[in-house]
XYZ file of C-alpha atoms in Angstrom:
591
model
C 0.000 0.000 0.000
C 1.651 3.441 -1.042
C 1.464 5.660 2.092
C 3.848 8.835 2.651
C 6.845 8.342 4.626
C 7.675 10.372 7.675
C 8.875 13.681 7.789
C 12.278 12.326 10.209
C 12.466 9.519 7.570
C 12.004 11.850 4.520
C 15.237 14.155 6.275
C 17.302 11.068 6.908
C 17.431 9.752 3.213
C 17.993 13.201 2.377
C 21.136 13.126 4.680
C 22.053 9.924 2.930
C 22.579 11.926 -0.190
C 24.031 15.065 1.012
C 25.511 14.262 4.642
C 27.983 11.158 3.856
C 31.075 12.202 6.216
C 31.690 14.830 8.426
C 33.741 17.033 5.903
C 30.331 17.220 3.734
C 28.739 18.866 6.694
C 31.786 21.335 6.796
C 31.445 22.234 2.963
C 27.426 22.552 3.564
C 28.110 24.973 6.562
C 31.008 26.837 5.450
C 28.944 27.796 1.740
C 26.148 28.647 4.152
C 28.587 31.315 5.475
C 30.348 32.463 2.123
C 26.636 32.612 0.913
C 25.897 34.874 4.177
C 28.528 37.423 2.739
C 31.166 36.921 5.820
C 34.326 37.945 5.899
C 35.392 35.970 8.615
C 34.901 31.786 8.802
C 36.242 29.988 11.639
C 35.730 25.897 11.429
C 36.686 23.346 14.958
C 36.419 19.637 15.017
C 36.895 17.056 17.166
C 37.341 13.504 17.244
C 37.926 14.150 12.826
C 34.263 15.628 12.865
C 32.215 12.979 14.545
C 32.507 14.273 18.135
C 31.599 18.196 17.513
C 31.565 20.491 14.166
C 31.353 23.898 14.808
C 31.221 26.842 11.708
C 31.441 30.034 13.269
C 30.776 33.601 10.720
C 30.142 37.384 10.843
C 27.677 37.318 7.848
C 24.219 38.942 7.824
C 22.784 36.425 10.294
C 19.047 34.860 10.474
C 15.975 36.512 12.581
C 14.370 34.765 15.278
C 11.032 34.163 12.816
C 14.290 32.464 10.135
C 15.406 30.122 12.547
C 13.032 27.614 12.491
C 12.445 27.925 8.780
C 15.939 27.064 7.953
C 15.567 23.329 9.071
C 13.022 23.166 7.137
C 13.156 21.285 3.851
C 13.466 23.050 0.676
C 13.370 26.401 2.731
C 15.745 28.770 1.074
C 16.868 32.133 0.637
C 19.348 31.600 -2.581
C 16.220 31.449 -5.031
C 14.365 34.536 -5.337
C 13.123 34.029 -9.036
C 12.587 30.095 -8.214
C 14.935 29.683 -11.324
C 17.205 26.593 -11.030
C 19.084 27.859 -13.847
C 19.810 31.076 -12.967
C 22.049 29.527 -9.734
C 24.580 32.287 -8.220
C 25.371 30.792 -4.836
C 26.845 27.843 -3.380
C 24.428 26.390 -1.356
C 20.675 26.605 -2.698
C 18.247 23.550 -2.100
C 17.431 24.117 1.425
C 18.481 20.671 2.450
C 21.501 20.643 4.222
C 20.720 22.317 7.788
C 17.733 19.666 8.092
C 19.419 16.720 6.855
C 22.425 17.677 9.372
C 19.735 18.146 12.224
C 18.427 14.743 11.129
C 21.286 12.646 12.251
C 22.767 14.839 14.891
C 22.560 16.957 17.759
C 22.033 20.397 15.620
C 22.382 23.830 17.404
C 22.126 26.927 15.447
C 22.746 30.617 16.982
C 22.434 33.242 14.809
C 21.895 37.450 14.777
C 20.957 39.806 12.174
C 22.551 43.192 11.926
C 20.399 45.890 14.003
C 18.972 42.907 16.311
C 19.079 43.551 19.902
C 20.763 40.181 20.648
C 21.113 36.513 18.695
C 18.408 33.495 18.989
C 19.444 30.170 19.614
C 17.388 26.818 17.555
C 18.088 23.216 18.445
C 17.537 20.400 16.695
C 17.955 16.484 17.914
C 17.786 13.972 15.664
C 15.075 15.819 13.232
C 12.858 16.976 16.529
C 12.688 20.959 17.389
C 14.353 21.098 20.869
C 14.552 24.321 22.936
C 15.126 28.050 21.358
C 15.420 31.377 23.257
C 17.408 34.308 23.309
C 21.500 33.693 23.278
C 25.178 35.771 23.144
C 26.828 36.186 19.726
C 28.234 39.068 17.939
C 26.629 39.412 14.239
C 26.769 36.678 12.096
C 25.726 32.712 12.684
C 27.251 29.767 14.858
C 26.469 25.876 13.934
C 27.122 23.346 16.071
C 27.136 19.299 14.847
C 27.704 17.243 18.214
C 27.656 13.348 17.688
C 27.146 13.380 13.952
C 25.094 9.586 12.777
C 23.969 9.063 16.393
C 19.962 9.064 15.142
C 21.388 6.646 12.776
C 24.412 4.475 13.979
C 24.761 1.891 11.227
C 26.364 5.044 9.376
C 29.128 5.398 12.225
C 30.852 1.781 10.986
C 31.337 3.635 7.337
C 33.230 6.708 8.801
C 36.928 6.278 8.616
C 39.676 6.956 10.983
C 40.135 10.466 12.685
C 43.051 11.228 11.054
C 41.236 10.352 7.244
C 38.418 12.796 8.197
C 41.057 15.429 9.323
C 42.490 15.360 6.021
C 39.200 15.172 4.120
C 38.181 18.535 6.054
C 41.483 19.982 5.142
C 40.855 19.477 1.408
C 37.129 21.259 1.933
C 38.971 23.971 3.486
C 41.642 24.110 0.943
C 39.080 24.433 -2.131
C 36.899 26.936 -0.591
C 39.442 29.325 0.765
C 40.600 29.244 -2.986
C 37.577 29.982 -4.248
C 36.735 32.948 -1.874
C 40.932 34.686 -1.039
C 38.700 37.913 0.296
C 37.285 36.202 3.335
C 39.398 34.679 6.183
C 39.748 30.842 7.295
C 40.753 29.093 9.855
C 40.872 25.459 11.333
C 40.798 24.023 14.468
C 41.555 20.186 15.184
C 41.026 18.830 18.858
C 41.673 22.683 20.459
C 44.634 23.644 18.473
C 45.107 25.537 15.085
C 45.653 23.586 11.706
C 44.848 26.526 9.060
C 44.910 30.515 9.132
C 44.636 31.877 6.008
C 43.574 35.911 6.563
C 43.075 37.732 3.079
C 45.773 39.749 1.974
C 45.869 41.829 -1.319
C 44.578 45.186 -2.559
C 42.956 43.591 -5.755
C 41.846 40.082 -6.873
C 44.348 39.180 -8.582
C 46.992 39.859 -5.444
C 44.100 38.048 -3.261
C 44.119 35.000 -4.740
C 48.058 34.194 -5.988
C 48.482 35.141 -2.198
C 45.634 32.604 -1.063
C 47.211 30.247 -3.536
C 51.080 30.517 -1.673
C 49.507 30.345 1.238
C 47.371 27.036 0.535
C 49.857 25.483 -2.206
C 53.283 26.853 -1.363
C 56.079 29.102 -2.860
C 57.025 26.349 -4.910
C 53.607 26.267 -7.110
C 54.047 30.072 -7.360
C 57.505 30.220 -9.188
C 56.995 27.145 -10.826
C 53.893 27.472 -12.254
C 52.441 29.554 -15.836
C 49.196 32.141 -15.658
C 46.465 31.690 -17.776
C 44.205 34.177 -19.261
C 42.184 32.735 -22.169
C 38.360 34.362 -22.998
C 36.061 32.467 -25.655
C 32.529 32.894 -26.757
C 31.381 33.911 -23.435
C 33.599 31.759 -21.646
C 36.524 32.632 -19.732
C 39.566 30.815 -17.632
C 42.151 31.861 -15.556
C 44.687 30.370 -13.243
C 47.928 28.374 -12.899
C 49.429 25.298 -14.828
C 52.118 23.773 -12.601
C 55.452 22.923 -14.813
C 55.286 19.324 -15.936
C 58.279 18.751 -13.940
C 56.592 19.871 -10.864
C 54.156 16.456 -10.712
C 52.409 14.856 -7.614
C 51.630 11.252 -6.910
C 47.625 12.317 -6.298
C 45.152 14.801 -7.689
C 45.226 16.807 -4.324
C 47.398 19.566 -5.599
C 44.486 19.620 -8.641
C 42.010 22.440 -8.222
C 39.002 23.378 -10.397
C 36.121 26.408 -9.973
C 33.515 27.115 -11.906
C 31.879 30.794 -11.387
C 33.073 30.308 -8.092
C 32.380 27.013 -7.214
C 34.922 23.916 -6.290
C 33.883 20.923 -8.157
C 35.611 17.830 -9.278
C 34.363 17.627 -12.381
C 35.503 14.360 -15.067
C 35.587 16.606 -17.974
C 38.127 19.259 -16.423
C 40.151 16.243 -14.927
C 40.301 14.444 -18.431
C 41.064 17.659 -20.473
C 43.757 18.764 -17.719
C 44.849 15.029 -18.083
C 45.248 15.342 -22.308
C 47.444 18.391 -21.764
C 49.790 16.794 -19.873
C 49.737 13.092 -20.814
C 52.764 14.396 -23.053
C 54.493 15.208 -20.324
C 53.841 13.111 -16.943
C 54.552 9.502 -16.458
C 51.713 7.217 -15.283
C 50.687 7.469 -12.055
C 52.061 11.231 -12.012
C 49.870 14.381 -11.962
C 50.535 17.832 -12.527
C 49.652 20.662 -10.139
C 46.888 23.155 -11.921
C 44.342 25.603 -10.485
C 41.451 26.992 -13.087
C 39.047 29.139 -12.560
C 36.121 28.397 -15.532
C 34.049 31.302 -15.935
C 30.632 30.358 -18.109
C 27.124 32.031 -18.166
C 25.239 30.669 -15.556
C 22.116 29.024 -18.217
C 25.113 27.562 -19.960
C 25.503 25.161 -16.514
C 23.835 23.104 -14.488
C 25.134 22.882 -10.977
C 22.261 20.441 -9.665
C 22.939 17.320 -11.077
C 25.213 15.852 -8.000
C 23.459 15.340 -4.606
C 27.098 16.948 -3.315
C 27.345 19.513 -5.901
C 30.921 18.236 -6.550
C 30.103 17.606 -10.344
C 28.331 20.187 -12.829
C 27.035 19.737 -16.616
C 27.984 21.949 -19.555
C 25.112 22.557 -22.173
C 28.338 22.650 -24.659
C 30.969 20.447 -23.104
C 33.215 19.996 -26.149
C 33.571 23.822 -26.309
C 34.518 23.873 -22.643
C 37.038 21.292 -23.246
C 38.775 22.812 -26.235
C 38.847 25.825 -24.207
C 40.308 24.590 -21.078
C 43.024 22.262 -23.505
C 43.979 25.562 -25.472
C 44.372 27.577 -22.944
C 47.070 25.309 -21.030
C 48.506 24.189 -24.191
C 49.244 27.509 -25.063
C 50.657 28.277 -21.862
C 52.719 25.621 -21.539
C 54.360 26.126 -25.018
C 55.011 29.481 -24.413
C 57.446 28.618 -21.146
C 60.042 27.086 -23.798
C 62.405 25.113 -21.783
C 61.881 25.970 -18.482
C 61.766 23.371 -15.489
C 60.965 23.519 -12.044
C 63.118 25.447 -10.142
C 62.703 22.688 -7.518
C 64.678 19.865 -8.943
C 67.751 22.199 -8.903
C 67.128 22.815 -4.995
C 66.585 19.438 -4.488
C 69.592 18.954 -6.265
C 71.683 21.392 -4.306
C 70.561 19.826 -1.186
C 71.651 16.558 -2.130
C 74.634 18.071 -2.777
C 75.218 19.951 0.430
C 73.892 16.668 2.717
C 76.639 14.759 0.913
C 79.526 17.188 1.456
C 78.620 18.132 5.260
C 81.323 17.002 7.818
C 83.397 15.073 4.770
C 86.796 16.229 5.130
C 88.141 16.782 1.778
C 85.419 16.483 -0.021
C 85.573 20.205 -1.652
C 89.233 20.730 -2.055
C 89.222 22.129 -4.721
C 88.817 26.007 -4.709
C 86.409 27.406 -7.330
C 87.519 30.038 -9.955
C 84.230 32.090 -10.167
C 85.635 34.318 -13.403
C 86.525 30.907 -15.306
C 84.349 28.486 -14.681
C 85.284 26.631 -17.561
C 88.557 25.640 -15.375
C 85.954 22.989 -13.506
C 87.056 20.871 -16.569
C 90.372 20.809 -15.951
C 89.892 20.338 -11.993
C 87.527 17.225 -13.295
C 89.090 15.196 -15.298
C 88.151 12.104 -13.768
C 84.686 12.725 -14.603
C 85.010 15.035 -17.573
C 85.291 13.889 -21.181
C 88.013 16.582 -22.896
C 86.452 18.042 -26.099
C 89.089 17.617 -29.038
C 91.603 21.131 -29.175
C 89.867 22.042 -32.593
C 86.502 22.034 -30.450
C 87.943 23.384 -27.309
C 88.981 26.358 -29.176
C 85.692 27.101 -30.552
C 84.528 27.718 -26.838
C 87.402 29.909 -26.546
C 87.456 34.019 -26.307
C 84.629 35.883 -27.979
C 82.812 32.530 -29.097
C 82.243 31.480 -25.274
C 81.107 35.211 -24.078
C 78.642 35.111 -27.208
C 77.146 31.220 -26.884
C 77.336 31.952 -22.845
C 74.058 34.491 -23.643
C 72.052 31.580 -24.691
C 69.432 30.221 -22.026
C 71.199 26.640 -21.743
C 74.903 28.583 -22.295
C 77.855 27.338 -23.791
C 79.238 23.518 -23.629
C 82.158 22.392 -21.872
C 82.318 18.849 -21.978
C 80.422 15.235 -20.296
C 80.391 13.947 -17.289
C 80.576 10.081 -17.794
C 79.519 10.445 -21.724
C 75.970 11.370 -20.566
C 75.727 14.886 -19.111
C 76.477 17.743 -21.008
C 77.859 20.582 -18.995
C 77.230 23.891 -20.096
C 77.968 27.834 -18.629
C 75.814 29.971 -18.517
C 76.098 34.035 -17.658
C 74.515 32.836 -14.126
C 75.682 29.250 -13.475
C 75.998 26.184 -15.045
C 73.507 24.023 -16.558
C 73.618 20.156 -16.326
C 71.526 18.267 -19.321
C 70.620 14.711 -19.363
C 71.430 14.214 -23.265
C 69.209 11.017 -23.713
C 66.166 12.423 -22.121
C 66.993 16.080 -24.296
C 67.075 14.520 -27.593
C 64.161 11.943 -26.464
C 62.200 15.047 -26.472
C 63.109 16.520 -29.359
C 62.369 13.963 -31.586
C 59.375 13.118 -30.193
C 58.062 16.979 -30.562
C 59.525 16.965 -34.482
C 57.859 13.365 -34.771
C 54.108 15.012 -34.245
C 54.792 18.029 -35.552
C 55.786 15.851 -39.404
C 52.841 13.618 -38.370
C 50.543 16.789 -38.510
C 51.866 18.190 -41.845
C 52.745 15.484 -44.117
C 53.464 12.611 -42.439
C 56.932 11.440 -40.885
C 59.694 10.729 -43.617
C 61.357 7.119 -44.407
C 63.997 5.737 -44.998
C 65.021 2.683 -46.948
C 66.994 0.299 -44.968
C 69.857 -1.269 -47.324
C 69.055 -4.893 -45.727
C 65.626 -5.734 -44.455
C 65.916 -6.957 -41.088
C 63.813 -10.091 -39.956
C 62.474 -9.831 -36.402
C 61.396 -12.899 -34.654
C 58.359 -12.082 -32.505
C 56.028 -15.153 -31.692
C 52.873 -15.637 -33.918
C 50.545 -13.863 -31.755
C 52.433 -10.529 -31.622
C 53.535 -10.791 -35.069
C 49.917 -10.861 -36.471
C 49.195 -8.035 -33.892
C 51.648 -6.165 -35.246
C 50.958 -6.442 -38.730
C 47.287 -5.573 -38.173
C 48.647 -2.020 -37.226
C 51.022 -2.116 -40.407
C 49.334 0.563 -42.354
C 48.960 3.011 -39.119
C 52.699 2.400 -38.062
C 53.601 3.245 -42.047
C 52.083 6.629 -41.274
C 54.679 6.626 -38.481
C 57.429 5.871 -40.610
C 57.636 2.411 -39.815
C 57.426 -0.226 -42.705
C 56.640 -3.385 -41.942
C 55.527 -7.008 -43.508
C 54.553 -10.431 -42.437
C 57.706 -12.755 -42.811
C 56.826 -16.265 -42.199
C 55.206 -17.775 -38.760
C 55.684 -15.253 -36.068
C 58.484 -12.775 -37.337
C 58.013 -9.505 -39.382
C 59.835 -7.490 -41.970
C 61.009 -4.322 -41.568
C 61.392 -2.170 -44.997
C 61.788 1.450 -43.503
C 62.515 2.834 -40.110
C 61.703 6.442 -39.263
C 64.274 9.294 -41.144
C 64.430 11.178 -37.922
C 65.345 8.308 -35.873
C 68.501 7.841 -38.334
C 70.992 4.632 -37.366
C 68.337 2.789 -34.804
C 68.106 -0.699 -33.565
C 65.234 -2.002 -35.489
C 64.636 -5.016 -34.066
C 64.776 -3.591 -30.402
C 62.269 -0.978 -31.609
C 60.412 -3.453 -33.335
C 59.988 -5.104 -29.986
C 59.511 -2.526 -27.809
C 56.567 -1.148 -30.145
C 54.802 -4.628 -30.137
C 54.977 -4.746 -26.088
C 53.371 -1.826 -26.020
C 50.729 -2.534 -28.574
C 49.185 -5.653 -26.226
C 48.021 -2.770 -24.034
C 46.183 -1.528 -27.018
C 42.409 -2.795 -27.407
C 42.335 -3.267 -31.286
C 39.432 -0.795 -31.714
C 42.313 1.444 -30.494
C 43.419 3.531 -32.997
C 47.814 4.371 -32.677
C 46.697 8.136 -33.589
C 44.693 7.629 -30.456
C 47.820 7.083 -28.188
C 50.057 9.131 -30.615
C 52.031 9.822 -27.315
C 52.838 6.231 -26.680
C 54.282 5.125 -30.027
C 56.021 8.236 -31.076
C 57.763 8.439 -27.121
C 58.845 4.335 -27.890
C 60.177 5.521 -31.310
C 61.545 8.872 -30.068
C 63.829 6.766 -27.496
C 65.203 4.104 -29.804
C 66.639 7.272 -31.896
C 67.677 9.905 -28.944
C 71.271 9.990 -28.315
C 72.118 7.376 -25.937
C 73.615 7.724 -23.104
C 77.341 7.164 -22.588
C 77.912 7.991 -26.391
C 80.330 10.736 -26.630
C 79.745 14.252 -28.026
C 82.146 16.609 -29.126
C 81.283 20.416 -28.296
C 79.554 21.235 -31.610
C 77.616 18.467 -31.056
C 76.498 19.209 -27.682
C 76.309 23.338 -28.673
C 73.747 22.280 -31.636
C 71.868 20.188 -29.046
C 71.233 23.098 -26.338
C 69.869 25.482 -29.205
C 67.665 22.772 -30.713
C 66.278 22.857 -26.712
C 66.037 26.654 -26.340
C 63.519 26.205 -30.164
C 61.798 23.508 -28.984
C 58.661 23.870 -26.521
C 58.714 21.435 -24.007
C 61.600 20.487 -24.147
C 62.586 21.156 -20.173
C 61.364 17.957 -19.676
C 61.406 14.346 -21.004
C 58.499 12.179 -21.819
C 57.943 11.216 -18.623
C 58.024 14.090 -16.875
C 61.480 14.154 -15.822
C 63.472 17.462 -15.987
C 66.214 17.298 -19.175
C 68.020 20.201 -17.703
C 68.923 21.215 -14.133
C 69.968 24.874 -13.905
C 72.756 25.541 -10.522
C 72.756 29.341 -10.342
C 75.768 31.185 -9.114
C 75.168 32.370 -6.056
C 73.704 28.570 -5.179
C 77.135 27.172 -6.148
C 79.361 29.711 -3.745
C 77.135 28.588 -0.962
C 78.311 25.274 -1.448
C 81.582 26.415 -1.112
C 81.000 28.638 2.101
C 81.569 31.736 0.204
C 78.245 33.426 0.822
């Protein structure tokens, strides 16, 4: 028999959907308060939430006559044109505060501007409880004590104190980012986690200070600005350098008009930008802002409000892949400052309290004399090359970005000068780079060159990867890679890639086919373009412990400083690391 449920039923399912750990009643409170116009939020927990929440504000406040209303079921002040797509606040549906008072001990103080003193509301487990008169300055205070006791089977699914802690901190993280003109703080158990007050005399000095305060001076000098506008869209923000990567999405934050969301579409166009870049597992560190007119997006289709639609998604994610494409190109070949202080660290930790270690005393005007002080490591260019380092041809190349070479360390570092330091480059990874950049770049205009081989080569594969292989033949000709069924499990190779010059076919051959049995066969290899061209782009880099004479490395640097990108490998690893200076004479006690 169909009958209507109860009203303390009816608020409990609703807190199913919107209430599912203790940092979802911190985001529900703390929009409350950004919606209230405060200027000032401060958030306490105990116990990771499930002992006491409190949200305490000094926005505009509720009346006495509001109280009661407001844990009330679709009761809401964020609607006035009852237009659900016209949505300009954060919190809206009138369901949080009575889904919170459903499953907790719920105690609300509040006082309007002009009132003669606050009111006071409780609420136990979805039943009105006592409400009078109360002490508070302007604004609103919620309390959550023993959040799931109306409904304990949800206290097993809670996880440990310290997991709620950090689930809280996130929450605060990606609303303090959204709003860097109010204040925030966090308490956990009685002492202070966060403080973030709002510093800046514009917006723009608002939020890259909220930002170094939430993601640290490191994001700030490592990462690129965006500014992109498009048919009534707009984005701003940061793209982290490739080279500055995390092993999580937590240093990943997205907005849009204001609001933090975690939406698939951003997270797999962010992911397409940088899936050139980043190993597996890897992530970069990005903050965007989407701006987009409000009847262009619906904000109500998650019960959390963590996930919006776009009426035109595909526009949103060209825009959002242009914009950091674009950004990212136009750094060149810079890297993260960090890996060269992580660098000099490891340096400094090594050399502390080794007697001897150091003995030899730097020349600061010649630095090119570090190759004669290392010739144990050092592999002497030839005197024809040395000399074209020499005089005015150093002082000139020394200009350059990446400087002027000097020689290898162990036949695969090139050291170069520079007018502020020295610059050490991982050759392999460099020229990995490169030709994987020139590889899609010929893919895009008319297709990457071949070249004949003088002898076929047979490659011996198995039957099962050999027919895989050739099933790919005519997309891997478009590569540059010609290939034919020889016999029972072994292929043919006609052509290799021009670019790749002298390679090792078969090991190519191989790799190519071990990475193809990741490949479902609907796959298409222009699909995972990054893949094949970054396995053909390493058989043909210059190896490692083959030696380079100075033109050689000189010719290298400058194909770097054209290249975008090219400050770090395919995976994400730096192909440079840049020791300024001033670093190097602290290593030496001189500053």
């Amino acid at each position: 028999m169909l009958r209507y449920l109860p009203e303390h039923l009816i608020n409990q399912i609703a807190a199913g959907e919107v209430v599912e750990r203790p940092a979802a009643v911190i985001k529900e409170l703390v929009e409350n308060s950004i919606d209230a116009k405060a200027s000032n939020i401060s958030i306490a927990i105990e116990d990771g939430g499930q002992t006491l929440i409190a949200v305490v504000d000094d926005g505009q406040g509720m009346s006495a006559k509001e109280l009661p209303l407001s844990v009330t079921r679709h009761a809401t002040s964020k609607l006035p044109n009852d237009d659900l797509s016209e949505v300009r606040w954060l919190g809206f549906r009138g369901e949080a505060l009575p889904a919170i008072g459903a499953i907790s001990h719920l105690s609300l103080t509040s006082r309007m501007e002009g009132s003669g003193s606050a009111k006071f509301l409780k609420v136990d487990g979805g039943v009105l409880g006592d409400s009078g008169p109360a002490a508070l300055e302007v604004g609103t205070k919620v309390e959550v004590r023993d959040i799931f006791y109306a409904t304990p089977a949800r206290l097993k699914f809670l996880k440990s104190a310290r997991a709620e802690v950090m689930a809280t901190v996130d929450i605060v993280y990606q609303l303090s980012i959204a709003r860097p003109n109010i204040a925030f703080e966090l308490q956990v158990d009685g002492r202070q986690r966060l403080l973030y007050q709002a510093q800046g005399a514009s917006d723009e000095d608002l939020r890259l200070n909220r930002l170094r305060d939430v993601m640290g001076k490191e994001f700030i000098e490592n990462s690129v600005k965006i500014r992109t506008n498009r048919n009534d869209m707009g984005i701003v923000g940061y793209a982290g350098l490739p080279t500055l990567n995390k092993g999580n999405t937590r240093s990943q934050f997205f907005f849009v008009n204001g609001r933090p969301v975690r939406d698939k579409l951003i997270f797999g166009a962010v992911r397409a930008v940088y899936q050139d870049f980043l190993a597996r597992g890897r992530y970069p560190s990005v903050v965007l802002f989407l701006d987009v007119k409000t009847s262009d997006v619906d904000v109500n289709v998650h019960p959390s409000k963590a996930e919006v639609r776009f009426r035109d998604p595909r526009e949103v994610r060209g825009l959002i892949i242009g914009a950091l494409g674009h950004a990212l190109d136009s750094e060149g070949i810079r890297s993260s400052s960090e890996i060269s202080n992580a660098a000099l660290s490891a340096m400094h930790s090594d050399t502390m309290g080794v007697p001897g270690t150091l003995g030899v005393t730097p020349n600061r005007e010649r630095l090119p004399n570090l190759v004669d002080t290392a010739n144990n490591f050092l592999a002497h260019p030839s005197s024809r090359d040395m000399a074209e380092t020499q005089g005015p041809g150093l002082e000139e190349v020394k200009s350059f970005p990446l400087g002027a070479a000097l020689g290898q360390v162990n036949d695969t570092y090139i050291i170069a000068q520079t007018e502020s330091g020295l610059i050490i480059v991982d050759q392999h990874a460099a020229h990995e780079r490169l030709l994987y950049e020139q590889m899609k770049i010929d893919l895009e205009d008319s297709g990457v060159a071949r070249q004949l081989l003088l002898m076929p080569e047979v490659v011996e594969l198995g039957p099962e990867r050999a027919i895989q292989l050739c099933s790919r033949a005519p997309q891997l000709a478009e590569l540059g890679l010609v290939i034919e069924p020889f016999g029972e499990g072994a292929v043919l190779v006609r052509e290799t890639p021009a670019i790749l010059g002298e390679t090792d076919s078969s090991g190519l051959v191989h790799q190519l086919s071990e990475a193809l049995e990741n490949f479902m066969d609907t796959v298409s290899l222009r699909a995972r373009l990054d893949e094949v061209c970054s396995t053909m782009a390493c058989h043909g880099s210059v190896r490692a412990g083959r030696r380079l004479n100075i033109s050689e490395m000189n010719a290298l640097l400058r194909q770097m400083e054209r290249t975008p990108r090219s400050g770090q490998c395919n995976h994400g690893r730096p192909t440079y690391i840049d020791l300024k200076l001033t670093d190097i004479d602290r290593l030496f006690g001189r500053r």
